[in-house]
PDB file of N, CA and C in Angstrom:
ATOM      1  N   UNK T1304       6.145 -56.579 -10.325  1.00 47.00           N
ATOM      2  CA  UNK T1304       5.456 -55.604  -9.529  1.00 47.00           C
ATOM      3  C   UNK T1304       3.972 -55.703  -9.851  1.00 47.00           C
ATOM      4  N   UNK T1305       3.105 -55.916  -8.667  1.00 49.00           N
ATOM      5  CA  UNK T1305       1.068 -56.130  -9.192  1.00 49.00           C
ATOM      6  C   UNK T1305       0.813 -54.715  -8.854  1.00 49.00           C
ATOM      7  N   UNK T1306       0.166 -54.784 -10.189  1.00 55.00           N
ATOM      8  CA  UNK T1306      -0.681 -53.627  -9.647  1.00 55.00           C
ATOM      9  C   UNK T1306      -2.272 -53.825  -8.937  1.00 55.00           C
ATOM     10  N   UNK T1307      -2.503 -53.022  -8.352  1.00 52.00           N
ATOM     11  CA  UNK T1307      -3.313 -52.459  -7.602  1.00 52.00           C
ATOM     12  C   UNK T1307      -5.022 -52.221  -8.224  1.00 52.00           C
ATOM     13  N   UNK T1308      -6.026 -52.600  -8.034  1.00 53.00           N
ATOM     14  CA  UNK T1308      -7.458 -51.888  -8.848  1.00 53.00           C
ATOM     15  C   UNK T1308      -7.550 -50.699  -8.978  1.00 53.00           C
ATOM     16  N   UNK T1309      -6.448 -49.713  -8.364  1.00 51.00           N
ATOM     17  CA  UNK T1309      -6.116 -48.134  -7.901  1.00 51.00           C
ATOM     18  C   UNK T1309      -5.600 -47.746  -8.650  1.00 51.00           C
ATOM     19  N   UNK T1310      -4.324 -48.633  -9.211  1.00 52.00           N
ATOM     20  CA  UNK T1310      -3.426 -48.100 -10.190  1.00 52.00           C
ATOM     21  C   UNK T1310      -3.570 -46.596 -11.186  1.00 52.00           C
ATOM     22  N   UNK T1311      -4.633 -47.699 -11.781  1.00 56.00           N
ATOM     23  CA  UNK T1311      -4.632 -46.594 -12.873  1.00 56.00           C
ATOM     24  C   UNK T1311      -5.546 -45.795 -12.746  1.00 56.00           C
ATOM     25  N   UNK T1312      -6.446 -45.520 -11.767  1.00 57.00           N
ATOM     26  CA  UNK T1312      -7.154 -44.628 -11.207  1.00 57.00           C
ATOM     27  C   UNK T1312      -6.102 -43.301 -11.021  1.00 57.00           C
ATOM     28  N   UNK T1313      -5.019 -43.303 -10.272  1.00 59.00           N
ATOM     29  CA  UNK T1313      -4.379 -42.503 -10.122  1.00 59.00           C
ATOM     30  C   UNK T1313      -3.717 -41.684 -11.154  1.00 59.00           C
ATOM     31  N   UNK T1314      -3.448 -42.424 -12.403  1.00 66.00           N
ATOM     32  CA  UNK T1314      -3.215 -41.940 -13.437  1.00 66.00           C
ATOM     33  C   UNK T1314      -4.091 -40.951 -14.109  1.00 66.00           C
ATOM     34  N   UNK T1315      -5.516 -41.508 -13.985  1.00 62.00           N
ATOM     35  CA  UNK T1315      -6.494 -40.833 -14.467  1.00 62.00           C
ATOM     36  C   UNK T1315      -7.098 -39.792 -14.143  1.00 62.00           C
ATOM     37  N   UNK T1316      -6.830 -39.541 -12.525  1.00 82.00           N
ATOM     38  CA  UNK T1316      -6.384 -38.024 -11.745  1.00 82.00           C
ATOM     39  C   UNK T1316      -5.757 -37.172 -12.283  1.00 82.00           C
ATOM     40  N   UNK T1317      -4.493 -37.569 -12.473  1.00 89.00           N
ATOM     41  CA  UNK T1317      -3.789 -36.682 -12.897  1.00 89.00           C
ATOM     42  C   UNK T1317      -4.211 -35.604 -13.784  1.00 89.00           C
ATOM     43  N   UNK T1318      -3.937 -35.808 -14.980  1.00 88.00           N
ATOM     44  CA  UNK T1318      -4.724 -34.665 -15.474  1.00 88.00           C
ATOM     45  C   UNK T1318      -5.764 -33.529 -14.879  1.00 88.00           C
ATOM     46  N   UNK T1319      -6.930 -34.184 -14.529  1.00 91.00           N
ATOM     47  CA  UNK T1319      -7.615 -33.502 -13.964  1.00 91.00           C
ATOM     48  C   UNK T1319      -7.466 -32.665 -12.935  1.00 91.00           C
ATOM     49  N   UNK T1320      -6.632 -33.292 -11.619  1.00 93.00           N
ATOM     50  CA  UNK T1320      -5.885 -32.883 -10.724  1.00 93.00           C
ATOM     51  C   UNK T1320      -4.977 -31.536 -10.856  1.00 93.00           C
ATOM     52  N   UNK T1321      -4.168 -31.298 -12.316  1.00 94.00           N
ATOM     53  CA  UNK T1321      -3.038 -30.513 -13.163  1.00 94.00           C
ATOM     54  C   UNK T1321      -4.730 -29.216 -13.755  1.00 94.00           C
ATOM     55  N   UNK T1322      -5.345 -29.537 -13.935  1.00 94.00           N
ATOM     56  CA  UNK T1322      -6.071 -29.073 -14.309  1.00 94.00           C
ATOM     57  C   UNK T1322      -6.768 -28.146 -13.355  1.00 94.00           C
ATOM     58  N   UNK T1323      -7.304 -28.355 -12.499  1.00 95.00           N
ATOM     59  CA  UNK T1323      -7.556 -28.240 -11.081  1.00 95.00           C
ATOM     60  C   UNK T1323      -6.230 -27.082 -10.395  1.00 95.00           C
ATOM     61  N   UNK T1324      -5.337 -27.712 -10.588  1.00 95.00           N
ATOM     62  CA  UNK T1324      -4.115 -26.764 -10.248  1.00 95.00           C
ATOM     63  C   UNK T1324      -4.329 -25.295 -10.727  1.00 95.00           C
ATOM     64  N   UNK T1325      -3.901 -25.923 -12.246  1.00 96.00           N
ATOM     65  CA  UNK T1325      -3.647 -25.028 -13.037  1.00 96.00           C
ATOM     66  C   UNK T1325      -4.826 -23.641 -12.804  1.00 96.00           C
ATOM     67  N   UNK T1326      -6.287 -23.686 -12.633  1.00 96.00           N
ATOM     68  CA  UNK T1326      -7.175 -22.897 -12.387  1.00 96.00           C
ATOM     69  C   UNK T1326      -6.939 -22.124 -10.872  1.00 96.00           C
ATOM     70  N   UNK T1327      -6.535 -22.873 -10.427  1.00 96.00           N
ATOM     71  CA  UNK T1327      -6.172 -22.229  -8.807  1.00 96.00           C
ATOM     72  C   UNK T1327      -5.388 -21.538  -8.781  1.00 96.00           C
ATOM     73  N   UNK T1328      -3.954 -21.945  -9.371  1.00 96.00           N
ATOM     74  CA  UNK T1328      -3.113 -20.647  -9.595  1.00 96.00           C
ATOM     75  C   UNK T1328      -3.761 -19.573 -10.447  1.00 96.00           C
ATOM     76  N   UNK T1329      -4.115 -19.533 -11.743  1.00 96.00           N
ATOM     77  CA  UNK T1329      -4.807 -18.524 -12.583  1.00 96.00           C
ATOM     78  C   UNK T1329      -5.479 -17.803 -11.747  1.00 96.00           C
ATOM     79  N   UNK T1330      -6.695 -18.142 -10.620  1.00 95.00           N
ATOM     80  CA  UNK T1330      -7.294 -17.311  -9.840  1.00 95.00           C
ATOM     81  C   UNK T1330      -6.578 -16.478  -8.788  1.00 95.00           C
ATOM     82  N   UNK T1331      -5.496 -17.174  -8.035  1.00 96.00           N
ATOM     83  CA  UNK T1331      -4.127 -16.205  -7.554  1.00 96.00           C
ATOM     84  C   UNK T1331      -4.313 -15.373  -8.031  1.00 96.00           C
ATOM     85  N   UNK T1332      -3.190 -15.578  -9.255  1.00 96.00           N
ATOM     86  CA  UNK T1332      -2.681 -14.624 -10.106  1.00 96.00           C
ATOM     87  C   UNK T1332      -3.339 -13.633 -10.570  1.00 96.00           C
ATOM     88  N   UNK T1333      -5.017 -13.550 -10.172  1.00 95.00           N
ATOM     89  CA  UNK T1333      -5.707 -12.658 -11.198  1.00 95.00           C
ATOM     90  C   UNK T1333      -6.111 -11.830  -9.611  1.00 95.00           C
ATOM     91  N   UNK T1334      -6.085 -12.407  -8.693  1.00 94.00           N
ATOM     92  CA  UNK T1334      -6.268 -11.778  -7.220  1.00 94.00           C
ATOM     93  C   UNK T1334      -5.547 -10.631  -7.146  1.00 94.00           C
ATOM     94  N   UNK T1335      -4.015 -11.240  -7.597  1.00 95.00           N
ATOM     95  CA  UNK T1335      -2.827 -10.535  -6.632  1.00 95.00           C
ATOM     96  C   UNK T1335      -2.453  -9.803  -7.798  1.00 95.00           C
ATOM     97  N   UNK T1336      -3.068  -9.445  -9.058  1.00 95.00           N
ATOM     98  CA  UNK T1336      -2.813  -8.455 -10.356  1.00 95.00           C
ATOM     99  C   UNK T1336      -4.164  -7.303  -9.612  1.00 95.00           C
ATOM    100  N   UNK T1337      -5.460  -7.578  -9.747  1.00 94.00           N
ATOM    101  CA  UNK T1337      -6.648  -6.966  -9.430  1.00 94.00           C
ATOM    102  C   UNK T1337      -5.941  -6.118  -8.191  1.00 94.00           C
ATOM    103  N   UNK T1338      -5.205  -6.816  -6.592  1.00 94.00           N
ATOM    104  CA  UNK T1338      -4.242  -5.846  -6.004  1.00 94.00           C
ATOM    105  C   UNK T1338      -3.813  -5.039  -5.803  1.00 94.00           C
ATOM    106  N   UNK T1339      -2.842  -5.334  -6.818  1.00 94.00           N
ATOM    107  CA  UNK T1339      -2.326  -4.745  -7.184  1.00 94.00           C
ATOM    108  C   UNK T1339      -1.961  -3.453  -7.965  1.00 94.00           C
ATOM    109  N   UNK T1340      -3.031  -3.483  -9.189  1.00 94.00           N
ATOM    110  CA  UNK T1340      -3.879  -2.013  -9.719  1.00 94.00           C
ATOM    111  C   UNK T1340      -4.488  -1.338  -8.729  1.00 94.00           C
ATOM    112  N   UNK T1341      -5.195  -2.029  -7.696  1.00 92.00           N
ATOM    113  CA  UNK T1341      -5.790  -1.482  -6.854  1.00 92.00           C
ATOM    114  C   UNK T1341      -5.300  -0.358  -6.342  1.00 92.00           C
ATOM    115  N   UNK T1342      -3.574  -0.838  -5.538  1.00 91.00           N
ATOM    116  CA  UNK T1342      -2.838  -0.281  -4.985  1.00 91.00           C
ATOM    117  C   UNK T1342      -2.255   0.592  -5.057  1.00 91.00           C
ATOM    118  N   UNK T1343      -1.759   0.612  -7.201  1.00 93.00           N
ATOM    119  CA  UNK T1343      -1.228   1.618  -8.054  1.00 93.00           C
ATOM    120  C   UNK T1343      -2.031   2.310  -8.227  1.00 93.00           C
ATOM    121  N   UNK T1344      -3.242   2.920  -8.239  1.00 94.00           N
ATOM    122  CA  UNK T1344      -4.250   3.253  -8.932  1.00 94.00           C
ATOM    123  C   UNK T1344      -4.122   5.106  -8.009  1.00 94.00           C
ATOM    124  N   UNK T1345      -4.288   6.169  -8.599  1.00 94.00           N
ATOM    125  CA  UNK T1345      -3.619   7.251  -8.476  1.00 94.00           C
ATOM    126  C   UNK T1345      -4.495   7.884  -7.347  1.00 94.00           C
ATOM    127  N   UNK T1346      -6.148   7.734  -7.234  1.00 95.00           N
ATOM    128  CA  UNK T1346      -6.891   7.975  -5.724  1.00 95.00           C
ATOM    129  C   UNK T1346      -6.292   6.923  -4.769  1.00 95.00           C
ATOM    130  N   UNK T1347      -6.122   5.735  -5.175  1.00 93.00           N
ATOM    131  CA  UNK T1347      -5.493   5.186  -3.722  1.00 93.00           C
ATOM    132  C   UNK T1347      -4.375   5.325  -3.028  1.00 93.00           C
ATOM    133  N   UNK T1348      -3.418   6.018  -4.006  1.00 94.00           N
ATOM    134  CA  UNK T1348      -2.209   6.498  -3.564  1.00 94.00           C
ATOM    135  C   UNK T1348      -2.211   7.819  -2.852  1.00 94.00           C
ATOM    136  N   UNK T1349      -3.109   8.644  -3.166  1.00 96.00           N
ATOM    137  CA  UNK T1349      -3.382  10.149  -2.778  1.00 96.00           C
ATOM    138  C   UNK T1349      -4.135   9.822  -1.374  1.00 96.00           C
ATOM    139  N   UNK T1350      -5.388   8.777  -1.474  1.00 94.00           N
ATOM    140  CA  UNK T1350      -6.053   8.450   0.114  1.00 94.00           C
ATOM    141  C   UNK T1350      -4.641   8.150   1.061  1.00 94.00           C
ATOM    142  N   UNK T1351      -4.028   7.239   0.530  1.00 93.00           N
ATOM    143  CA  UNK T1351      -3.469   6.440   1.822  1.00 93.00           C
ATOM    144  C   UNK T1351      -2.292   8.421   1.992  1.00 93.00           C
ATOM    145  N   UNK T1352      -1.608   8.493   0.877  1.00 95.00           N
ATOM    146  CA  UNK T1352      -0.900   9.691   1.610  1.00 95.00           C
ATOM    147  C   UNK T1352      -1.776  10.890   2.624  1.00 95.00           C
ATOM    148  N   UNK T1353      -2.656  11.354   2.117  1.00 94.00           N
ATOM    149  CA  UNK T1353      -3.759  11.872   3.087  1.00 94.00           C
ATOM    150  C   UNK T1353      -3.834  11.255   4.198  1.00 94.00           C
ATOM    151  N   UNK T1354      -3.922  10.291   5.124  1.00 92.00           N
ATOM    152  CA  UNK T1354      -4.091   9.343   5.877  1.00 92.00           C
ATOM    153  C   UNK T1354      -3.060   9.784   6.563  1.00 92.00           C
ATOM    154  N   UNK T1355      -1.758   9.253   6.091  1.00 92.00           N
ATOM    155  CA  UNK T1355      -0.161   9.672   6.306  1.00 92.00           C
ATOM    156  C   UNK T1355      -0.157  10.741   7.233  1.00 92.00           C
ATOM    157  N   UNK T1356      -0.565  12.067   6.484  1.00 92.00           N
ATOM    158  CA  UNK T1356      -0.551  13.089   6.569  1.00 92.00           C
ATOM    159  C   UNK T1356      -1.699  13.819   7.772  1.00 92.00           C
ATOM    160  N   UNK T1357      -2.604  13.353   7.573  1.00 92.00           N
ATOM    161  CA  UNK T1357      -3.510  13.714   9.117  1.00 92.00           C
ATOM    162  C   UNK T1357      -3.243  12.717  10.160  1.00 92.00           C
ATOM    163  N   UNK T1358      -2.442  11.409  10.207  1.00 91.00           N
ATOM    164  CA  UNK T1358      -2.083  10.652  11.118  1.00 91.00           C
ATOM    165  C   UNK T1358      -0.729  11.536  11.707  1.00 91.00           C
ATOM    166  N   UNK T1359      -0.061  12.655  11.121  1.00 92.00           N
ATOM    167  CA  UNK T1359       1.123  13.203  11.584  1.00 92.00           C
ATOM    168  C   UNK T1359       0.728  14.059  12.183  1.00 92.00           C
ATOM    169  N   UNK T1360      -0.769  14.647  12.050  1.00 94.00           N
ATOM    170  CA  UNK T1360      -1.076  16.037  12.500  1.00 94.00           C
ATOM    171  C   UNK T1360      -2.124  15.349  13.683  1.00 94.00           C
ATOM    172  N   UNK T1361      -2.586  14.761  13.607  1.00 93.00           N
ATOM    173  CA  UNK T1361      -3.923  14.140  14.470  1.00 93.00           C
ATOM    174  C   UNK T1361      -4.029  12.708  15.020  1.00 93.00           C
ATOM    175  N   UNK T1362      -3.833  12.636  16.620  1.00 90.00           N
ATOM    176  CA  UNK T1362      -3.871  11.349  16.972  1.00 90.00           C
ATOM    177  C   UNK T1362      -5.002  10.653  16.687  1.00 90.00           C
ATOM    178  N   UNK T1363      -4.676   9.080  15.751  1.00 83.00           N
ATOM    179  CA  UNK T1363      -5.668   8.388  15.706  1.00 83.00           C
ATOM    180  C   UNK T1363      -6.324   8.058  16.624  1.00 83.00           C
ATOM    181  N   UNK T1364      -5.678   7.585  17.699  1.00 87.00           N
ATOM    182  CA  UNK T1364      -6.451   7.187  19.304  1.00 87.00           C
ATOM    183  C   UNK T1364      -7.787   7.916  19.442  1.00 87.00           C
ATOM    184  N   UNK T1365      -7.006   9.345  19.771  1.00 90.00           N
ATOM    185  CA  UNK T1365      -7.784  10.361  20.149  1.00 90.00           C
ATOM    186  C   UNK T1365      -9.020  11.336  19.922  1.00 90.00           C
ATOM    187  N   UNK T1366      -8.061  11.284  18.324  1.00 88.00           N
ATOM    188  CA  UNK T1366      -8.957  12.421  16.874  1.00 88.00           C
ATOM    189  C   UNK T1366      -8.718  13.687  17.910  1.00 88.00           C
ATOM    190  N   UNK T1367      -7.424  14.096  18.976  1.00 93.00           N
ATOM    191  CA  UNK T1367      -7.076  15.545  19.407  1.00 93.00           C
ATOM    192  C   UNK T1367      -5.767  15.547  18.351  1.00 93.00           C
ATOM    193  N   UNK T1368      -5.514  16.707  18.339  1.00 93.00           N
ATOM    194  CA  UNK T1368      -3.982  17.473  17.165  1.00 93.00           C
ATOM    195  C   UNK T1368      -3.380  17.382  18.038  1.00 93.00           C
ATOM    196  N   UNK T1369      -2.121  17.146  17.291  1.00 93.00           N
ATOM    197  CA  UNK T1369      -0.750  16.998  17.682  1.00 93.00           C
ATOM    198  C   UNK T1369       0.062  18.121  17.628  1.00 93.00           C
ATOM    199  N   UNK T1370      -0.083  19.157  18.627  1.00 93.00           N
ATOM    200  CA  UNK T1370       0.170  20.647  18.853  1.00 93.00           C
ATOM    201  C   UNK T1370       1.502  20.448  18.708  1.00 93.00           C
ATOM    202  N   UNK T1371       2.574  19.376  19.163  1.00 94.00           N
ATOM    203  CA  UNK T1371       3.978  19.313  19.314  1.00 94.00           C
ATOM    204  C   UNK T1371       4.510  19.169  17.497  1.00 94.00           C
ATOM    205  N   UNK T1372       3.693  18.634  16.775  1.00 94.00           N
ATOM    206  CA  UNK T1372       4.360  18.284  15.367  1.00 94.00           C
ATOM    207  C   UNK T1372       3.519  19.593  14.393  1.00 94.00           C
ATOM    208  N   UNK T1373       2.495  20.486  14.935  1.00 94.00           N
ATOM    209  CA  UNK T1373       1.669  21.726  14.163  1.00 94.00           C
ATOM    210  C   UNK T1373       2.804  22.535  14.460  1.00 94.00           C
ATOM    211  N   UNK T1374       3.290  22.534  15.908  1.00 96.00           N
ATOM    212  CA  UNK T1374       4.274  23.833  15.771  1.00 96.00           C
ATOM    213  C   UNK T1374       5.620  23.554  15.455  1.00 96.00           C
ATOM    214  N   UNK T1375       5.893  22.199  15.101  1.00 95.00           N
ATOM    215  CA  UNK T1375       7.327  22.237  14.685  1.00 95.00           C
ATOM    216  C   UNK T1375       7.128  22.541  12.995  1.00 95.00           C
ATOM    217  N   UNK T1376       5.881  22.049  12.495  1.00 95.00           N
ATOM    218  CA  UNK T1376       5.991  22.851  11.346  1.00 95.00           C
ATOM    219  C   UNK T1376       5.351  24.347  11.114  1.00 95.00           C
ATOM    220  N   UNK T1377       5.117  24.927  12.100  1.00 96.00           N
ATOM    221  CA  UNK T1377       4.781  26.315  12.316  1.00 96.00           C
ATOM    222  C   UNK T1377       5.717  26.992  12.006  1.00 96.00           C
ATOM    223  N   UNK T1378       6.915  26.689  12.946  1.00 97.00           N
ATOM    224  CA  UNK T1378       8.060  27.313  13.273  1.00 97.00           C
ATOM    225  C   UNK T1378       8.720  27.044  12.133  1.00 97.00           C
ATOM    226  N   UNK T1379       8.778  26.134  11.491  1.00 97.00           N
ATOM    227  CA  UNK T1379       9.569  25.904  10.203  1.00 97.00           C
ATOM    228  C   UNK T1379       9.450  27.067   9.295  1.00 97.00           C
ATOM    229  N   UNK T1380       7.968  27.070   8.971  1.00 97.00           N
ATOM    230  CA  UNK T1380       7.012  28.272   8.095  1.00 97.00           C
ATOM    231  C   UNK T1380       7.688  29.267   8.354  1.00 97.00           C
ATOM    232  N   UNK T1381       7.374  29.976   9.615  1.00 97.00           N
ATOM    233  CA  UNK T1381       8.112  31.334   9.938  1.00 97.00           C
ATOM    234  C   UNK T1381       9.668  31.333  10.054  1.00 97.00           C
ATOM    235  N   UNK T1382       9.754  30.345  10.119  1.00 97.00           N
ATOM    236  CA  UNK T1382      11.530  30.365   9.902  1.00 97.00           C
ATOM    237  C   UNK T1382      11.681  30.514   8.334  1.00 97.00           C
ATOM    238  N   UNK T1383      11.346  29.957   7.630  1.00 98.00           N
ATOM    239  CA  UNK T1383      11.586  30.192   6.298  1.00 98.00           C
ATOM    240  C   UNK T1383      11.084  31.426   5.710  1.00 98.00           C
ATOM    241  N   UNK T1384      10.145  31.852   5.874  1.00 98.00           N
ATOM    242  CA  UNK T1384       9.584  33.513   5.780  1.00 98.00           C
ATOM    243  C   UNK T1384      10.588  34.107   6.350  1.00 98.00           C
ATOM    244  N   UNK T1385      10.895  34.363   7.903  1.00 97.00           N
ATOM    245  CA  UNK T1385      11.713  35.058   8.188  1.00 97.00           C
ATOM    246  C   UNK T1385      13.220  35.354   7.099  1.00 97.00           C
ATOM    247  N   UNK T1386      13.796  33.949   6.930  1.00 97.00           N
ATOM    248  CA  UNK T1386      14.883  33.890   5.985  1.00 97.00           C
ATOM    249  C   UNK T1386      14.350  34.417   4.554  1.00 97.00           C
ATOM    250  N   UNK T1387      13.235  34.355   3.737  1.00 96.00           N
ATOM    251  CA  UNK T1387      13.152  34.638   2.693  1.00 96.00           C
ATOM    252  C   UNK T1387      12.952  36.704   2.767  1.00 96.00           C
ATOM    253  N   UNK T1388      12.336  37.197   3.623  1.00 96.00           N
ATOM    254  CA  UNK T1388      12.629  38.353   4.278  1.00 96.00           C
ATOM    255  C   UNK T1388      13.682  39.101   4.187  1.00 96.00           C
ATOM    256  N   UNK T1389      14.863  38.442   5.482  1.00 95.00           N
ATOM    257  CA  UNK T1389      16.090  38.819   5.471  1.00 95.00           C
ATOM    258  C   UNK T1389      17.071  39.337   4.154  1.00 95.00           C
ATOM    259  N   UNK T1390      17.046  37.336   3.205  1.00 95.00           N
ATOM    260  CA  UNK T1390      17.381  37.477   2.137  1.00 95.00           C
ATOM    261  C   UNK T1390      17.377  39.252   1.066  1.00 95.00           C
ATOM    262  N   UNK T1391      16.105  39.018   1.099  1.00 94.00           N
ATOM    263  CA  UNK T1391      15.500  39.905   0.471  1.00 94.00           C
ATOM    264  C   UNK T1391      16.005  41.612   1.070  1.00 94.00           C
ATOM    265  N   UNK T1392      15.908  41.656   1.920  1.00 92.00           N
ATOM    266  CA  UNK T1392      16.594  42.889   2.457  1.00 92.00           C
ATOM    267  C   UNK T1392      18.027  43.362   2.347  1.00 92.00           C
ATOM    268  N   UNK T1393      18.546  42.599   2.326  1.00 93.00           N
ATOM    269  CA  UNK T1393      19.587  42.313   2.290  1.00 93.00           C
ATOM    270  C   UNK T1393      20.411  42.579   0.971  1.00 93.00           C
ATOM    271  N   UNK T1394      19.443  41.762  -0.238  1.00 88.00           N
ATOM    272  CA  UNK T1394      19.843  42.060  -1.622  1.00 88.00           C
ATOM    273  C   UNK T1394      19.771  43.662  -2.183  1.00 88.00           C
ATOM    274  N   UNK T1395      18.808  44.368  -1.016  1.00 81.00           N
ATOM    275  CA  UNK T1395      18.414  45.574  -1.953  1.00 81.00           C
ATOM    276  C   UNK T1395      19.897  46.728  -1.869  1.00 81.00           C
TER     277      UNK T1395
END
C-alpha cells in the first residue's frame, strides 16, 4: 500500500482537529448550563408565570380583557363566598 505526501498530514490533524472538537463541545455545554440557570432562576420563573397569567386575563393581540375568563373567575369568587357564608350559618 503507497502512501500518499498527505498521509501523514492527516495524522497530524488529528489531534488538533480532537482538540478543536473538544472546545466546541465545552462551549455548548457552557451555553446550554448558562440556559439553563437562566431558566431556573426564581425572577424568571415568576416573569414568565406573570405573563401566563395576564395572557389569561388580557388578549395579547389586542391588550382588551377577556371579560368571558374575569367573570368566570368572578363568579367562582362569589360562589365560594357565598358557600363559605352558608357554611357558616348553618354551623351556628
Amino acid at each position: 500500500m503507497a502512501k500518499g505526501p498527505g498521509a501523514d498530514q492527516g495524522k497530524a490533524d488529528e489531534p488538533t482537529q480532537l482538540a478543536r472538537e473538544i472546545e466546541e463541545t465545552r462551549d455548548r455545554l457552557a451555553g446550554t448550563i448558562d440556559e439553563l440557570l437562566y431558566r431556573a432562576h426564581p425572577k424568571t420563573i415568576v416573569s414568565r408565570e406573570v405573563a401566563d397569567i395576564k395572557g389569561f386575563f388580557v388578549n395579547p393581540a389586542t391588550g382588551e380583557p377577556r371579560t368571558e375568563n374575569i367573570l368566570k373567575i368572578a363568579g367562582g369568587v362569589v360562589g365560594v363566598i357565598a358557600l363559605f357564608m352558608l357554611v357558616r350559618k348553618v354551623a351556628r
